[in-house]
């Protein structure tokens, strides 16, 4: 039996990292077009760098919450994979090993001319003068709005193999990631944990747990232990 957990910004909210929706279209006070697109990087790399440096600092100061930890514990008992839209490393710091990052990782930088050159960032700051081994400027290792999602096929394959697919803390509004819900088999048990249940094409077998991640996951785990061998 394979469990695939699809996490969004909501799972890190209780670690103090802001979600994306519900702020008048702004993200940490910024218009996403100004800070999270390839156009923004060309137009104003200073601002983009400043935005991601600020967010990286917040991520480094945050710690995994009990929801991240419960998932890491479940991985020891079940065949469980995480697909995350989050760019933070809180799943890894909680101990999860099988984590696929759909939208990149904020703790890393990559070459702006060769996508295979990826580097760990030491500390919170990436500078505009930092370069890759080929001498070109390093950019945040983030999938910006309007860019291809390189890990999408791998994520879709995982979703399709799932017997249980659990969505935690995602508004399911950011595509193509949100489309993964439609990749699951008709026999797959879909579970949604979110204080505000996102709109979903109706399905017979959906279990809704309308709670925060730290409260909803224990409910899911109890259901799992009672209903699934
Ligand atoms: P979103 O901000 O669009 O939606 C967040 C969802 O989380 C909402 O449905 C909300 O009701 C729910 N939520 C809020 N508090 C919660 C809690 N305590 N427990 C469970 N759910 C809670 O997030 P998204 O769907 O992930 O899409 C946003 C995009 O922005 C993603 O592409 C992601 O890469 C990026 N993002 C990442 C981070 C991060 O790395 N932590 C943070 C913000 C945004």
Short mmCIF file of C-alpha atoms and ligand atoms in Angstrom, two decimals:
data_model
loop_
_atom_site.label_atom_id
_atom_site.label_comp_id
_atom_site.label_asym_id
_atom_site.label_seq_id
_atom_site.Cartn_x
_atom_site.Cartn_y
_atom_site.Cartn_z
CA UNK A 1 0.00 0.00 0.00
CA UNK A 2 1.40 3.34 -1.00
CA UNK A 3 0.57 6.65 0.72
CA UNK A 4 1.41 9.87 -1.11
CA UNK A 5 1.13 13.10 0.86
CA UNK A 6 0.84 16.32 -1.11
CA UNK A 7 1.71 19.31 1.06
CA UNK A 8 1.28 23.04 0.53
CA UNK A 9 2.11 26.21 2.39
CA UNK A 10 -0.53 25.41 5.07
CA UNK A 11 1.58 22.66 6.65
CA UNK A 12 4.33 25.18 7.43
CA UNK A 13 1.91 27.88 8.67
CA UNK A 14 2.14 26.57 12.24
CA UNK A 15 5.92 26.92 12.01
CA UNK A 16 5.36 30.63 11.44
CA UNK A 17 5.92 30.67 7.66
CA UNK A 18 3.24 32.70 5.91
CA UNK A 19 0.96 31.05 3.37
CA UNK A 20 0.43 32.62 0.03
CA UNK A 21 -3.31 33.11 -0.37
CA UNK A 22 -5.57 35.39 1.59
CA UNK A 23 -3.31 38.43 1.62
CA UNK A 24 -5.03 40.45 -1.12
CA UNK A 25 -2.94 38.71 -3.75
CA UNK A 26 0.21 39.85 -2.00
CA UNK A 27 2.88 37.57 -0.61
CA UNK A 28 4.75 38.91 2.41
CA UNK A 29 3.52 42.32 1.18
CA UNK A 30 4.88 41.89 -2.36
CA UNK A 31 3.06 41.50 -5.66
CA UNK A 32 4.10 38.05 -6.94
CA UNK A 33 4.67 39.42 -10.45
CA UNK A 34 7.36 41.69 -9.02
CA UNK A 35 9.28 38.99 -7.15
CA UNK A 36 8.44 35.45 -8.30
CA UNK A 37 8.61 35.41 -12.09
CA UNK A 38 11.47 35.17 -14.62
CA UNK A 39 10.45 38.63 -15.86
CA UNK A 40 10.97 40.06 -12.37
CA UNK A 41 14.45 38.50 -12.24
CA UNK A 42 15.40 40.17 -15.51
CA UNK A 43 13.84 43.50 -14.59
CA UNK A 44 14.87 43.84 -10.96
CA UNK A 45 17.20 41.08 -9.73
CA UNK A 46 18.04 43.13 -6.60
CA UNK A 47 14.41 43.03 -5.44
CA UNK A 48 13.98 39.33 -6.26
CA UNK A 49 17.19 38.49 -4.41
CA UNK A 50 16.12 40.60 -1.42
CA UNK A 51 12.70 38.89 -1.32
CA UNK A 52 14.18 35.37 -1.36
CA UNK A 53 16.93 36.30 1.10
CA UNK A 54 14.22 37.54 3.48
CA UNK A 55 12.16 34.38 3.01
CA UNK A 56 15.26 32.17 3.40
CA UNK A 57 16.04 33.89 6.69
CA UNK A 58 12.49 33.18 7.91
CA UNK A 59 12.79 29.53 6.87
CA UNK A 60 16.13 29.11 8.65
CA UNK A 61 14.67 30.64 11.81
CA UNK A 62 11.60 28.36 11.70
CA UNK A 63 11.47 24.82 13.05
CA UNK A 64 9.40 21.83 11.94
CA UNK A 65 6.04 21.57 13.70
CA UNK A 66 4.31 18.40 14.96
CA UNK A 67 2.66 17.86 11.54
CA UNK A 68 6.04 17.63 9.82
CA UNK A 69 7.19 15.31 12.61
CA UNK A 70 4.15 13.01 12.41
CA UNK A 71 4.75 12.56 8.67
CA UNK A 72 8.40 11.71 9.28
CA UNK A 73 7.33 9.09 11.84
CA UNK A 74 4.72 7.63 9.47
CA UNK A 75 7.42 7.14 6.83
CA UNK A 76 9.08 4.63 9.17
CA UNK A 77 5.91 2.50 9.30
CA UNK A 78 4.40 2.91 5.85
CA UNK A 79 5.46 3.19 2.23
CA UNK A 80 4.98 6.95 2.30
CA UNK A 81 6.18 9.61 -0.10
CA UNK A 82 5.83 13.37 0.18
CA UNK A 83 5.32 15.67 -2.77
CA UNK A 84 5.63 19.23 -1.53
CA UNK A 85 4.91 22.55 -3.15
CA UNK A 86 6.88 24.15 -0.34
CA UNK A 87 10.35 25.46 -0.88
CA UNK A 88 11.26 25.25 2.81
CA UNK A 89 13.21 22.27 4.18
CA UNK A 90 11.01 21.57 7.20
CA UNK A 91 10.01 18.06 6.03
CA UNK A 92 13.68 17.11 5.75
CA UNK A 93 14.58 18.70 9.07
CA UNK A 94 11.75 16.71 10.71
CA UNK A 95 13.38 13.54 9.35
CA UNK A 96 11.41 12.74 6.17
CA UNK A 97 13.61 11.07 3.55
CA UNK A 98 11.33 10.66 0.54
CA UNK A 99 10.49 14.27 -0.31
CA UNK A 100 9.96 15.54 -3.84
CA UNK A 101 10.09 19.34 -4.14
CA UNK A 102 7.89 20.46 -7.02
CA UNK A 103 8.74 24.15 -6.77
CA UNK A 104 12.40 24.02 -5.82
CA UNK A 105 14.28 24.58 -2.58
CA UNK A 106 14.99 27.96 -1.03
CA UNK A 107 18.15 26.74 0.70
CA UNK A 108 19.76 26.15 -2.71
CA UNK A 109 20.97 28.26 -5.63
CA UNK A 110 21.50 27.28 -9.22
CA UNK A 111 23.34 28.53 -12.25
CA UNK A 112 21.35 30.82 -14.52
CA UNK A 113 22.83 29.12 -17.61
CA UNK A 114 23.06 25.45 -16.58
CA UNK A 115 20.14 24.00 -14.57
CA UNK A 116 22.22 21.02 -13.46
CA UNK A 117 24.57 23.22 -11.41
CA UNK A 118 22.87 23.42 -8.01
CA UNK A 119 24.56 24.58 -4.80
CA UNK A 120 23.69 24.68 -1.09
CA UNK A 121 23.56 28.27 0.15
CA UNK A 122 25.59 28.82 3.29
CA UNK A 123 23.41 30.91 5.58
CA UNK A 124 20.54 33.15 4.49
CA UNK A 125 22.13 35.41 1.91
CA UNK A 126 22.60 34.84 -1.80
CA UNK A 127 24.42 37.81 -3.34
CA UNK A 128 24.07 39.11 -6.89
CA UNK A 129 27.83 38.72 -7.22
CA UNK A 130 27.71 34.97 -6.39
CA UNK A 131 28.47 32.88 -9.45
CA UNK A 132 28.40 29.25 -10.56
CA UNK A 133 31.50 27.31 -11.66
CA UNK A 134 30.91 28.59 -15.21
CA UNK A 135 31.02 32.18 -13.99
CA UNK A 136 27.35 33.08 -14.45
CA UNK A 137 25.12 34.62 -11.80
CA UNK A 138 23.45 32.29 -9.30
CA UNK A 139 19.66 32.49 -8.97
CA UNK A 140 17.43 31.04 -6.26
CA UNK A 141 16.66 27.33 -6.94
CA UNK A 142 12.96 28.09 -7.20
CA UNK A 143 10.36 27.33 -9.87
CA UNK A 144 8.91 30.75 -10.58
CA UNK A 145 5.40 31.43 -11.84
CA UNK A 146 5.37 30.88 -15.59
CA UNK A 147 8.30 28.43 -15.56
CA UNK A 148 8.28 24.72 -16.38
CA UNK A 149 7.93 22.37 -13.40
CA UNK A 150 10.74 19.86 -14.04
CA UNK A 151 9.64 17.38 -11.36
CA UNK A 152 6.01 17.28 -12.53
CA UNK A 153 6.18 13.95 -14.42
CA UNK A 154 7.85 12.21 -11.53
CA UNK A 155 5.23 13.63 -9.16
CA UNK A 156 2.38 12.57 -11.48
CA UNK A 157 3.77 9.02 -11.57
CA UNK A 158 3.85 8.91 -7.76
CA UNK A 159 0.30 10.29 -7.55
CA UNK A 160 -0.89 7.64 -9.98
CA UNK A 161 0.66 4.86 -7.87
CA UNK A 162 -0.97 6.07 -4.65
CA UNK A 163 -3.55 3.98 -2.79
CA UNK A 164 -4.10 6.87 -0.39
CA UNK A 165 -3.43 10.47 -1.48
CA UNK A 166 -3.47 13.05 1.31
CA UNK A 167 -3.60 16.79 0.54
CA UNK A 168 -2.47 18.94 3.47
CA UNK A 169 -2.60 22.75 3.51
CA UNK A 170 -2.95 23.55 -0.17
CA UNK A 171 -5.52 25.85 -1.74
CA UNK A 172 -5.14 23.76 -4.94
CA UNK A 173 -5.07 26.95 -6.96
CA UNK A 174 -1.50 26.91 -8.22
CA UNK A 175 -1.27 24.91 -11.46
CA UNK A 176 0.08 22.61 -12.77
CA UNK A 177 0.81 21.31 -9.24
CA UNK A 178 -2.86 21.32 -8.23
CA UNK A 179 -3.65 19.06 -11.20
CA UNK A 180 -1.88 16.16 -9.44
CA UNK A 181 -5.15 15.45 -7.64
CA UNK A 182 -6.56 14.42 -11.01
CA UNK A 183 -3.72 11.94 -11.62
CA UNK A 184 -4.83 9.56 -8.87
CA UNK A 185 -6.60 6.27 -9.66
CA UNK A 186 -10.37 5.98 -9.25
CA UNK A 187 -9.77 3.44 -6.46
CA UNK A 188 -7.43 5.76 -4.56
CA UNK A 189 -8.67 7.13 -1.24
CA UNK A 190 -8.37 10.90 -1.33
CA UNK A 191 -8.01 12.70 2.01
CA UNK A 192 -7.96 16.50 2.42
CA UNK A 193 -6.71 18.17 5.62
CA UNK A 194 -7.24 21.93 5.65
CA UNK A 195 -9.16 24.38 7.87
CA UNK A 196 -10.67 25.77 4.66
CA UNK A 197 -11.49 22.86 2.39
CA UNK A 198 -10.48 23.75 -1.18
CA UNK A 199 -12.92 23.30 -4.04
CA UNK A 200 -12.50 19.90 -5.67
CA UNK A 201 -14.17 18.19 -8.58
CA UNK A 202 -16.59 15.94 -6.72
CA UNK A 203 -15.37 12.45 -5.94
CA UNK A 204 -17.07 9.66 -4.06
CA UNK A 205 -14.17 8.58 -1.96
CA UNK A 206 -12.93 11.85 -0.48
CA UNK A 207 -12.42 12.15 3.26
CA UNK A 208 -12.40 15.75 4.45
CA UNK A 209 -10.72 16.67 7.72
CA UNK A 210 -11.43 20.34 8.29
CA UNK A 211 -8.65 21.15 10.74
CA UNK A 212 -5.19 22.65 10.94
CA UNK A 213 -2.42 20.25 9.96
CA UNK A 214 -1.29 19.59 13.55
CA UNK A 215 -4.84 18.71 14.58
CA UNK A 216 -5.96 16.98 11.39
CA UNK A 217 -3.00 14.64 10.99
CA UNK A 218 -3.63 12.79 14.29
CA UNK A 219 -7.24 12.30 13.12
CA UNK A 220 -5.99 10.90 9.80
CA UNK A 221 -3.48 8.61 11.54
CA UNK A 222 -6.16 7.20 13.82
CA UNK A 223 -8.38 6.54 10.80
CA UNK A 224 -5.43 4.91 9.00
CA UNK A 225 -4.67 2.57 11.90
CA UNK A 226 -8.33 1.58 12.30
CA UNK A 227 -9.21 1.18 8.64
CA UNK A 228 -6.11 0.16 6.75
CA UNK A 229 -3.97 -2.87 7.44
P1 LIG B 1 -1.71 28.54 -0.52
O1 LIG B 1 -1.08 29.63 0.28
O2 LIG B 1 -2.33 28.86 -1.82
O3 LIG B 1 -2.82 27.85 0.37
C1 LIG B 1 -2.57 27.55 1.72
C2 LIG B 1 -3.62 26.60 2.23
O4 LIG B 1 -3.26 26.23 3.55
C3 LIG B 1 -5.04 27.20 2.29
O5 LIG B 1 -5.96 26.28 1.74
C4 LIG B 1 -5.26 27.38 3.80
O6 LIG B 1 -6.62 27.20 4.19
C5 LIG B 1 -4.40 26.27 4.37
N1 LIG B 1 -3.94 26.46 5.75
C6 LIG B 1 -3.69 27.61 6.42
N2 LIG B 1 -3.26 27.33 7.66
C7 LIG B 1 -3.22 25.97 7.77
C8 LIG B 1 -2.83 25.05 8.79
N3 LIG B 1 -2.41 25.48 9.99
N4 LIG B 1 -2.91 23.72 8.54
C9 LIG B 1 -3.35 23.27 7.33
N5 LIG B 1 -3.72 24.09 6.32
C10 LIG B 1 -3.65 25.42 6.55
O7 LIG B 1 -0.60 27.44 -0.64
P2 LIG B 1 -0.24 26.42 -1.80
O8 LIG B 1 -1.47 25.73 -2.27
O9 LIG B 1 0.90 25.62 -1.27
O10 LIG B 1 0.27 27.33 -3.01
C11 LIG B 1 1.14 28.42 -2.77
C12 LIG B 1 2.41 28.45 -3.58
O11 LIG B 1 3.31 29.29 -2.88
C13 LIG B 1 3.09 27.13 -3.70
O12 LIG B 1 3.47 27.02 -5.02
C14 LIG B 1 4.33 27.19 -2.80
O13 LIG B 1 5.49 26.85 -3.55
C15 LIG B 1 4.49 28.63 -2.46
N6 LIG B 1 4.68 28.86 -1.00
C16 LIG B 1 5.55 28.08 -0.29
C17 LIG B 1 5.72 28.31 1.08
C18 LIG B 1 6.70 27.44 1.84
O14 LIG B 1 7.65 26.93 1.26
N7 LIG B 1 6.48 27.22 3.15
C19 LIG B 1 5.03 29.33 1.73
C20 LIG B 1 4.17 30.13 0.95
C21 LIG B 1 4.00 29.87 -0.40
#
